[in-house]
JSON list of C-alpha atoms in Angstrom, two decimals:
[
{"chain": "A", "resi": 30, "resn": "UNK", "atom": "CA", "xyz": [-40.89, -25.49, 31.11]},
{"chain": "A", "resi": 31, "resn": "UNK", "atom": "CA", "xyz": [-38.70, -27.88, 29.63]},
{"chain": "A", "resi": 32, "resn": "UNK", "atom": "CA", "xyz": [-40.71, -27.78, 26.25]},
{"chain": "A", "resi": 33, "resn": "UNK", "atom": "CA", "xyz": [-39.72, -24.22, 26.21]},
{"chain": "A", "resi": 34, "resn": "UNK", "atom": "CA", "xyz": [-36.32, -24.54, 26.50]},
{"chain": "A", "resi": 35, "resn": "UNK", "atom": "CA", "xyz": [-35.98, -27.32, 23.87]},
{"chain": "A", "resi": 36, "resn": "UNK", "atom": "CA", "xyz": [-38.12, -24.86, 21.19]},
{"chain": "A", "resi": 37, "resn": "UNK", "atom": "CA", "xyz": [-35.75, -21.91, 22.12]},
{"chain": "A", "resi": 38, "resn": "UNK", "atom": "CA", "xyz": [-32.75, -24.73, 21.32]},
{"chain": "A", "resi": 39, "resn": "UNK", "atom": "CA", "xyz": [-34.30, -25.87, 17.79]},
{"chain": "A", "resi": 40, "resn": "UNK", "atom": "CA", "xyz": [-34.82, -22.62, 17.27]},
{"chain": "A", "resi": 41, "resn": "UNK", "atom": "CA", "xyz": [-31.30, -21.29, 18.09]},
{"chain": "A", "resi": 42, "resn": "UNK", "atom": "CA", "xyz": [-30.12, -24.06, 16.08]},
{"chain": "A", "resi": 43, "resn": "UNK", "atom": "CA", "xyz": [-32.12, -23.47, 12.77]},
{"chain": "A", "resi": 44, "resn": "UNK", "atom": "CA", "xyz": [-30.88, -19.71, 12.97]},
{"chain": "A", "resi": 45, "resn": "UNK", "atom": "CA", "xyz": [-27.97, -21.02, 13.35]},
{"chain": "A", "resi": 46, "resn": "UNK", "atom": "CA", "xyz": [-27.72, -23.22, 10.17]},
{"chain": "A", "resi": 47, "resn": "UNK", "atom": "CA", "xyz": [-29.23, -20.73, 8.17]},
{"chain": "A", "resi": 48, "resn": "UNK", "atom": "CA", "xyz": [-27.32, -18.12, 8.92]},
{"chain": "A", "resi": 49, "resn": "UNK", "atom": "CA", "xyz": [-24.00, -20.64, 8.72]},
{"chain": "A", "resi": 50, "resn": "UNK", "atom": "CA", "xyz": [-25.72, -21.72, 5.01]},
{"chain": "A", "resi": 51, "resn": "UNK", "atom": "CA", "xyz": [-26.29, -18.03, 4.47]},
{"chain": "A", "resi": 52, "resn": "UNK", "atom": "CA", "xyz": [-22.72, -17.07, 4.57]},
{"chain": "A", "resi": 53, "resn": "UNK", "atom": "CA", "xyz": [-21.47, -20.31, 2.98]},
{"chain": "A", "resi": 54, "resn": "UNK", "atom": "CA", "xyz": [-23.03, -18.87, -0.03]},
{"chain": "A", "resi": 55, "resn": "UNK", "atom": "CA", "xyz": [-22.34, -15.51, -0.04]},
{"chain": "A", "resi": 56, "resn": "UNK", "atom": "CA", "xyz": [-18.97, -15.18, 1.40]},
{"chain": "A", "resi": 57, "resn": "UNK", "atom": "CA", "xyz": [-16.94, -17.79, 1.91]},
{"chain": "A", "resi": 58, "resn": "UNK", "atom": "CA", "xyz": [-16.75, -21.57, 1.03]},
{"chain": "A", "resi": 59, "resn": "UNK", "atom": "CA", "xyz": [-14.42, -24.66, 1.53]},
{"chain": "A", "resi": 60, "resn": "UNK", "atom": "CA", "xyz": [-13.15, -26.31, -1.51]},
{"chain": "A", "resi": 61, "resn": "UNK", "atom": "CA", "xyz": [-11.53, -29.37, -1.00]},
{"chain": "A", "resi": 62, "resn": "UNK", "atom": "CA", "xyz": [-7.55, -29.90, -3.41]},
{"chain": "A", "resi": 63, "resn": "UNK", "atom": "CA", "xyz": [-8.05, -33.90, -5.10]},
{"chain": "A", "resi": 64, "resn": "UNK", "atom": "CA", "xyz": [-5.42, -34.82, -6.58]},
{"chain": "A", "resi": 65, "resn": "UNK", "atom": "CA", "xyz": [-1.34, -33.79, -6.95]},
{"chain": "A", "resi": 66, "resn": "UNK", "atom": "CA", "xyz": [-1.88, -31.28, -10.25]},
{"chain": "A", "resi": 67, "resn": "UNK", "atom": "CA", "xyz": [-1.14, -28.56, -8.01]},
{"chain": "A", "resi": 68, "resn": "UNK", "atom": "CA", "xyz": [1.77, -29.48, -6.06]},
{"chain": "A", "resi": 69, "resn": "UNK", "atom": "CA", "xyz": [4.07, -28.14, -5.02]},
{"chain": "A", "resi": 70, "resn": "UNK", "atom": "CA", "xyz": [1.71, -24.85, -4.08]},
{"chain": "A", "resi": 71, "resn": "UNK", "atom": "CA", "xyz": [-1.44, -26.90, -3.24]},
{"chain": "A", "resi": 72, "resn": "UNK", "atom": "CA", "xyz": [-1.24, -30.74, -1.75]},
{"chain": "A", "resi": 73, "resn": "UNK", "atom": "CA", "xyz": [-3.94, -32.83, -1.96]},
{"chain": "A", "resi": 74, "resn": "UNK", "atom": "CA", "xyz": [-6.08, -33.13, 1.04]},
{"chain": "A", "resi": 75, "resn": "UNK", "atom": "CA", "xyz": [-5.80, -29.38, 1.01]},
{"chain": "A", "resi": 76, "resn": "UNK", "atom": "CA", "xyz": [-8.96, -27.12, 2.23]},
{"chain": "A", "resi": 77, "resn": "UNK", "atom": "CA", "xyz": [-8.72, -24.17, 1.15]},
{"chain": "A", "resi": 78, "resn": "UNK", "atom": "CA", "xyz": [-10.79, -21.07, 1.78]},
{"chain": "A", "resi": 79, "resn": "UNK", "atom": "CA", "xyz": [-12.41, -19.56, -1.39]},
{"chain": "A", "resi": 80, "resn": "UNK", "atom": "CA", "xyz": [-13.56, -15.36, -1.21]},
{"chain": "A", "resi": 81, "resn": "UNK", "atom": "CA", "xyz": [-16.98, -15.57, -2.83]},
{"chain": "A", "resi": 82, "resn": "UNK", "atom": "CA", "xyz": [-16.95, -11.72, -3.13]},
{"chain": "A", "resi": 83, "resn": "UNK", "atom": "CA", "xyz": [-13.07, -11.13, -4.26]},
{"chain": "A", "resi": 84, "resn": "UNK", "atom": "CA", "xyz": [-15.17, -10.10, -8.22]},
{"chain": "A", "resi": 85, "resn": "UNK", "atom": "CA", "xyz": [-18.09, -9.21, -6.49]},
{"chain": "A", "resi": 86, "resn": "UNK", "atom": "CA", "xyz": [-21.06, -11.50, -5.42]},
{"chain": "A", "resi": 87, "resn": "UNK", "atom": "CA", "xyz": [-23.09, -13.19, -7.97]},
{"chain": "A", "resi": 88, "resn": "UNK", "atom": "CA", "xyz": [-26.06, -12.71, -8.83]},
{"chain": "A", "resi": 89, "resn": "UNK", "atom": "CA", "xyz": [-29.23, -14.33, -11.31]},
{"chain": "A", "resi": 90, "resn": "UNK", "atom": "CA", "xyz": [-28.15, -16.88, -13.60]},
{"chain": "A", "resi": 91, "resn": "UNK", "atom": "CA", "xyz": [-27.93, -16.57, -17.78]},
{"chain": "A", "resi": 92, "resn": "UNK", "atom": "CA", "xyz": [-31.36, -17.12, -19.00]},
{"chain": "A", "resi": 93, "resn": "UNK", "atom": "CA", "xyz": [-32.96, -17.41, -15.20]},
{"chain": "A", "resi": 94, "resn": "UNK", "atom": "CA", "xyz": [-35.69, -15.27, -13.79]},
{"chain": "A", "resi": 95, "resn": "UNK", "atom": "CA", "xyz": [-33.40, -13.14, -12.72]},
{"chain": "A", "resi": 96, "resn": "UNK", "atom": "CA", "xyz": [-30.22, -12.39, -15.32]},
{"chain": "A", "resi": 97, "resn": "UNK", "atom": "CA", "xyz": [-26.62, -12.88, -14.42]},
{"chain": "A", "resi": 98, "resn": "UNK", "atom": "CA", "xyz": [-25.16, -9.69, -12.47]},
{"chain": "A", "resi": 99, "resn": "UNK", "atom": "CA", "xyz": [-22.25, -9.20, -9.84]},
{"chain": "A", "resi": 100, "resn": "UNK", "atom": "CA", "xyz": [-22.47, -6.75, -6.86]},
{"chain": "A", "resi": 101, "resn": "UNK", "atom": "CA", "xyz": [-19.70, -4.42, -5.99]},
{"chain": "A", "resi": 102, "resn": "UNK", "atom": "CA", "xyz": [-18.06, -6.01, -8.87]},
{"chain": "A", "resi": 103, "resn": "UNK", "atom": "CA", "xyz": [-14.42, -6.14, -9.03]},
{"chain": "A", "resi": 104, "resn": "UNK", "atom": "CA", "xyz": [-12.06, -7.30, -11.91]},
{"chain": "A", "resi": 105, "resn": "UNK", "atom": "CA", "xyz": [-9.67, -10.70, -12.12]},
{"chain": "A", "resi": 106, "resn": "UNK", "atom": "CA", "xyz": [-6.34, -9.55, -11.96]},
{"chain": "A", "resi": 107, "resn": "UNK", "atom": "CA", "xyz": [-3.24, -11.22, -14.46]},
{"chain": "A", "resi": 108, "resn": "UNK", "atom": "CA", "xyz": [-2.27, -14.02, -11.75]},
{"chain": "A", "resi": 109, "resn": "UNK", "atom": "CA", "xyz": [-4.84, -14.86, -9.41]},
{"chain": "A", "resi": 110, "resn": "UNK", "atom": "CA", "xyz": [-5.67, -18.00, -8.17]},
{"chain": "A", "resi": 111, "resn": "UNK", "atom": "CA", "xyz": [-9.22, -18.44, -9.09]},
{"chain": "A", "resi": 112, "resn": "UNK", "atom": "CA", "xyz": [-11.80, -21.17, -8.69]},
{"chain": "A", "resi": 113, "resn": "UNK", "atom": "CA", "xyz": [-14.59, -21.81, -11.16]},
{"chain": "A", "resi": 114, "resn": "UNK", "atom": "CA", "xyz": [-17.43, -24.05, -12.25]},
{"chain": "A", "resi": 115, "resn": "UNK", "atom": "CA", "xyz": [-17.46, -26.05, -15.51]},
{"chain": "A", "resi": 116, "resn": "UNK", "atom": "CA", "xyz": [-20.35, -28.31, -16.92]},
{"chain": "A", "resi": 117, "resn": "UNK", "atom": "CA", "xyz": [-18.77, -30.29, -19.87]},
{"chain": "A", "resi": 118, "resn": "UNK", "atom": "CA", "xyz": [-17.01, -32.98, -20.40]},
{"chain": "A", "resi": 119, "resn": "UNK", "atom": "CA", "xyz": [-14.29, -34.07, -18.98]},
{"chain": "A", "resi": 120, "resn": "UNK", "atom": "CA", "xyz": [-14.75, -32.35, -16.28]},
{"chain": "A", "resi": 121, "resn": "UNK", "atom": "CA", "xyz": [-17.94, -31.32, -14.18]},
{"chain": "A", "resi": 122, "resn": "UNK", "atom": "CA", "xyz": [-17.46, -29.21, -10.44]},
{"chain": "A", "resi": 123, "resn": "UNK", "atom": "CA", "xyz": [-15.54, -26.68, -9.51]},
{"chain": "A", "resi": 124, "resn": "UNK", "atom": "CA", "xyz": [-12.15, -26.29, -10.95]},
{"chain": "A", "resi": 125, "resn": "UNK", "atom": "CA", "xyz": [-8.92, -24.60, -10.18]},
{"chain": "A", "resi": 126, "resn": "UNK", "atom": "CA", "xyz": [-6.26, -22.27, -11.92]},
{"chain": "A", "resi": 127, "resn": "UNK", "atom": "CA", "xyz": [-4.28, -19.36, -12.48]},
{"chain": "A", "resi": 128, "resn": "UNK", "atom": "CA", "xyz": [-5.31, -15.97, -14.40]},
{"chain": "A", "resi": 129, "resn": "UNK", "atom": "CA", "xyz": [-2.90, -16.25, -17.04]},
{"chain": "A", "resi": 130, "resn": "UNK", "atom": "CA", "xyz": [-4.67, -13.05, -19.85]},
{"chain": "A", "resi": 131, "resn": "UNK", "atom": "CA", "xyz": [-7.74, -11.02, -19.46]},
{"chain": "A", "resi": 132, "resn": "UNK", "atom": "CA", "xyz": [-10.52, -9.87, -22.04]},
{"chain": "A", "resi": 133, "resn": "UNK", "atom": "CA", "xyz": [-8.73, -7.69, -24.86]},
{"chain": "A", "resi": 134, "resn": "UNK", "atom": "CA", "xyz": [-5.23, -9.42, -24.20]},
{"chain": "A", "resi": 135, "resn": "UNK", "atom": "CA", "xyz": [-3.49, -10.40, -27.46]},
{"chain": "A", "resi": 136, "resn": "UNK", "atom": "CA", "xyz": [-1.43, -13.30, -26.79]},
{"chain": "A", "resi": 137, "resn": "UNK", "atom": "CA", "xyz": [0.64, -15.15, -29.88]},
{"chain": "A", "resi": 138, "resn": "UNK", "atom": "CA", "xyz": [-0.55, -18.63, -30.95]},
{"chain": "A", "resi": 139, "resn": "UNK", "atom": "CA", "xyz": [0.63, -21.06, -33.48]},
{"chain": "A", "resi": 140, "resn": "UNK", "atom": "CA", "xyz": [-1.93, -20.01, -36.14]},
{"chain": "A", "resi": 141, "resn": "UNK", "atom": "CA", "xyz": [-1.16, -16.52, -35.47]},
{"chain": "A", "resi": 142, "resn": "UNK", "atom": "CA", "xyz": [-2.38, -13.76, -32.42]},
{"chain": "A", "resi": 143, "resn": "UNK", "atom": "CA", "xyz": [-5.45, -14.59, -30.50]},
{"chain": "A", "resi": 144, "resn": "UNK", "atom": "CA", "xyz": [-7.80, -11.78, -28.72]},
{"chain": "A", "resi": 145, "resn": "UNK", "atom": "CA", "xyz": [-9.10, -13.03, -25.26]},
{"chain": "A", "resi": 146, "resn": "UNK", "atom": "CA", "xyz": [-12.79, -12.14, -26.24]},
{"chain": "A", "resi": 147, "resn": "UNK", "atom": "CA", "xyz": [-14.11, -8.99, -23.78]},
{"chain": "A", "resi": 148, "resn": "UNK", "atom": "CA", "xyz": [-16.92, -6.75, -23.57]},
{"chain": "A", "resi": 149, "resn": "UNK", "atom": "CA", "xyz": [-15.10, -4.10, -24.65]},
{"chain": "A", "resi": 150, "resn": "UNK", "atom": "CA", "xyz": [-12.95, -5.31, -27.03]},
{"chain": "A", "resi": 151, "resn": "UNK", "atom": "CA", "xyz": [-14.42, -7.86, -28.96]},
{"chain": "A", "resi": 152, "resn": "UNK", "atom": "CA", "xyz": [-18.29, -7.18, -28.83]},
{"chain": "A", "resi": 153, "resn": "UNK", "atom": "CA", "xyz": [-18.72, -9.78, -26.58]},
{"chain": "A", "resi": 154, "resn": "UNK", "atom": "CA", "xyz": [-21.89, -10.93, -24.42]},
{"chain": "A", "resi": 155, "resn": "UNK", "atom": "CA", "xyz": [-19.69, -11.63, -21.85]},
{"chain": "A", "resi": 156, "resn": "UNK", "atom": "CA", "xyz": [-16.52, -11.22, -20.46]},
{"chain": "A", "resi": 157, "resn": "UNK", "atom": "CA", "xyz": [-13.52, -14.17, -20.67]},
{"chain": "A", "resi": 158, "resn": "UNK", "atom": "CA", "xyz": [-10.51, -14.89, -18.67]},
{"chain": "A", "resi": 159, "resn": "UNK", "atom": "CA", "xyz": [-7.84, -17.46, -19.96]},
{"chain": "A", "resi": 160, "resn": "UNK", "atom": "CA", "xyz": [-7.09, -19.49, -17.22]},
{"chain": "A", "resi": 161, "resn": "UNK", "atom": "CA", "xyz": [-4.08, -22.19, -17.02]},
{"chain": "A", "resi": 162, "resn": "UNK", "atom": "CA", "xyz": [-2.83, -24.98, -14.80]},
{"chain": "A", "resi": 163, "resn": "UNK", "atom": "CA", "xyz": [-0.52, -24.05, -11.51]},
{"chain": "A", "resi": 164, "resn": "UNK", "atom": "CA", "xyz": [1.90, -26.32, -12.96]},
{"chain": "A", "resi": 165, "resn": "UNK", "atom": "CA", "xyz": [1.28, -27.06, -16.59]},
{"chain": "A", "resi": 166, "resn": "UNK", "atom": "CA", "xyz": [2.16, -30.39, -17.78]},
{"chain": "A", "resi": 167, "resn": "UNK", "atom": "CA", "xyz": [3.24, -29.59, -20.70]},
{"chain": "A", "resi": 168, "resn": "UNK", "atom": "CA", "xyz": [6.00, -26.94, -21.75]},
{"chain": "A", "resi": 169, "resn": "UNK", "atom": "CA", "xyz": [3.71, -25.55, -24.94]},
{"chain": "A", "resi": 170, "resn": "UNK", "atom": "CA", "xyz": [2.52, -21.78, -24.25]},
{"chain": "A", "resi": 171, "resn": "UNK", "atom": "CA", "xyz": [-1.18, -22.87, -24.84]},
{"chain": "A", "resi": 172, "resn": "UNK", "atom": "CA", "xyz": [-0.63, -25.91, -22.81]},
{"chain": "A", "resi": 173, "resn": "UNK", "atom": "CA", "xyz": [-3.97, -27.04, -20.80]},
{"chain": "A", "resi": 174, "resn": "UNK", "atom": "CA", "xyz": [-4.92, -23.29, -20.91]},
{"chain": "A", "resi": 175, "resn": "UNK", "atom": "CA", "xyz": [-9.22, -22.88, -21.22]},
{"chain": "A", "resi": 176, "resn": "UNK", "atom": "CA", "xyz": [-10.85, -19.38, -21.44]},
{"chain": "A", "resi": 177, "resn": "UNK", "atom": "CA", "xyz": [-13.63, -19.55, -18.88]},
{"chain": "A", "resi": 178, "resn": "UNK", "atom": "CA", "xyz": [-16.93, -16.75, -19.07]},
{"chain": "A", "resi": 179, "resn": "UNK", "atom": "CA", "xyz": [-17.30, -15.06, -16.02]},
{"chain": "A", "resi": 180, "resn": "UNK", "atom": "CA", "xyz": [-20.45, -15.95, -15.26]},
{"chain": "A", "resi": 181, "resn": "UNK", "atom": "CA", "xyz": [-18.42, -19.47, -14.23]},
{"chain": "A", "resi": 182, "resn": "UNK", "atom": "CA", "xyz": [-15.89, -17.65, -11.66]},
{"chain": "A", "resi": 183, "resn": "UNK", "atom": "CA", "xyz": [-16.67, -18.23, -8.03]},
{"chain": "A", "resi": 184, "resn": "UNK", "atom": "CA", "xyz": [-14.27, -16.36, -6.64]},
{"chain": "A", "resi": 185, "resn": "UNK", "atom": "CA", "xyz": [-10.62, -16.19, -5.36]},
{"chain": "A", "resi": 186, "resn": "UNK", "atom": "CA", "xyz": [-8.95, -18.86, -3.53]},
{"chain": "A", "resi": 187, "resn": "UNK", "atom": "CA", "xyz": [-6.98, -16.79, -0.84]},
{"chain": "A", "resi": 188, "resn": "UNK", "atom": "CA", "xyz": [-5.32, -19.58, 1.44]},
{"chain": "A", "resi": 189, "resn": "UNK", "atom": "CA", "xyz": [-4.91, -23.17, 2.69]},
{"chain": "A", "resi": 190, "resn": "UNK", "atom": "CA", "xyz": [-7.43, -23.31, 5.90]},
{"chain": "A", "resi": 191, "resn": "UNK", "atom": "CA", "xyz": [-5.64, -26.82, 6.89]},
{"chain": "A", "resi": 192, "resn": "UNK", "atom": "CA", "xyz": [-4.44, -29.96, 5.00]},
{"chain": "A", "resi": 193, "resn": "UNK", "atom": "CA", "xyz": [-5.74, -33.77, 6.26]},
{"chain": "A", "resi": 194, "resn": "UNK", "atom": "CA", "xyz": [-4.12, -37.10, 5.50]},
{"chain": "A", "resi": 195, "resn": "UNK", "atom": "CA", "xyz": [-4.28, -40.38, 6.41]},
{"chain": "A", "resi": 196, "resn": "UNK", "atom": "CA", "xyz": [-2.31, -39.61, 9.11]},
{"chain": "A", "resi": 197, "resn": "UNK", "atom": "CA", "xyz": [-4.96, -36.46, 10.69]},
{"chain": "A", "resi": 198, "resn": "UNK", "atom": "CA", "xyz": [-4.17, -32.72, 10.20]},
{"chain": "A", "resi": 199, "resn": "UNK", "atom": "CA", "xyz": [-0.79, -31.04, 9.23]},
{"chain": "A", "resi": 200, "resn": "UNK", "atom": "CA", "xyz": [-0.28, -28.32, 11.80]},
{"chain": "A", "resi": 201, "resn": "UNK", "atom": "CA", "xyz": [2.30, -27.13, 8.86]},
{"chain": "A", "resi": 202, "resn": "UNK", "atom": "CA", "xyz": [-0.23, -26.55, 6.22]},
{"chain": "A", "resi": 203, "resn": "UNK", "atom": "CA", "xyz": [-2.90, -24.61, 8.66]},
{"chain": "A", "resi": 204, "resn": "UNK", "atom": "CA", "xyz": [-3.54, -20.99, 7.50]},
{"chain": "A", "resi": 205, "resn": "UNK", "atom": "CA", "xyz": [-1.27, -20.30, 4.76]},
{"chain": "A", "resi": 206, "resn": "UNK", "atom": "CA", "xyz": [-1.57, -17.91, 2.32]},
{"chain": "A", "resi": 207, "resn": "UNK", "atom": "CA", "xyz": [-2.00, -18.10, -0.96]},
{"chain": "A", "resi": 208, "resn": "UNK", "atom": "CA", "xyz": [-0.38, -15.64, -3.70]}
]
């Protein structure tokens, strides 16, 4: 009897996990703020909660067995607070920053106007997004800005969860949303 009841617990627990790992991936992940290039909006020691399906929920990967597609697929908007994924150098992980154009925007540059490259208005593969710092460091337009394929966007970040310190967790920072 008691063999039963401890395969009915492993079991319940490995449903359990999966399912938790399931939705981890598909909905809704935890992304941890390091550092203080974010402040005043984000602290660091911030969690904060990340909508895996705010553009729709990806799909395949470029040149994988199954190609790159999003489902119920929804476009960035001018201002959201996105995070993303970046491979090269200097930095690898997931990343953090504001929606600052969108493919087809024209946007002035010191050598002269710049098209965000889209789909639809540039011929290409893939849409962009120009993304910038929450609080550029320097006062230059093009300051620290990157243009990001989205293929790279995970989703939007859509509020602070809770914020821990040395100290523990700041009852202050607990479930506040982000803009």
């Amino acid at each position: 009897m008691r063999l039963n009841l401890f395969l009915r617990f492993l079991l319940a627990l490995a449903v359990t996990v999966a399912l938790m790992l399931f939705f981890r991936a598909t909905a809704l992940t935890l992304c941890t703020i390091d550092g203080p290039a974010f402040e005043p909006m984000l602290q660091q020691g911030d969690r904060i909660v990340v909508n895996r399906w705010s553009y729709g929920l990806r799909t395949g990967t470029e040149g994988g067995l199954f190609g790159y597609g999003r489902l119920w697929q929804q476009p960035v908007r001018r201002g959201d607070i996105v995070v993303f994924e970046t491979t090269g150098k200097p930095h690898h992980g997931k990343m953090l920053a504001r929606c600052k154009a969108l493919p087809g925007d024209t946007l002035p540059h010191p050598k002269g106007l710049v098209v965000v490259p889209g789909i639809k208005s540039t011929c290409a593969r893939t849409n962009y997004y120009l993304l910038e710092p929450l609080q550029p460091l320097r006062t230059e337009a093009a300051a620290g800005t990157t243009l990001v394929e989205e293929q790279q966007i995970i989703g939007k970040a859509t509020m602070v969860l809770y914020h821990i310190d040395s100290s523990g967790i700041d009852r202050h920072r607990c479930f506040l949303s982000l803009p």
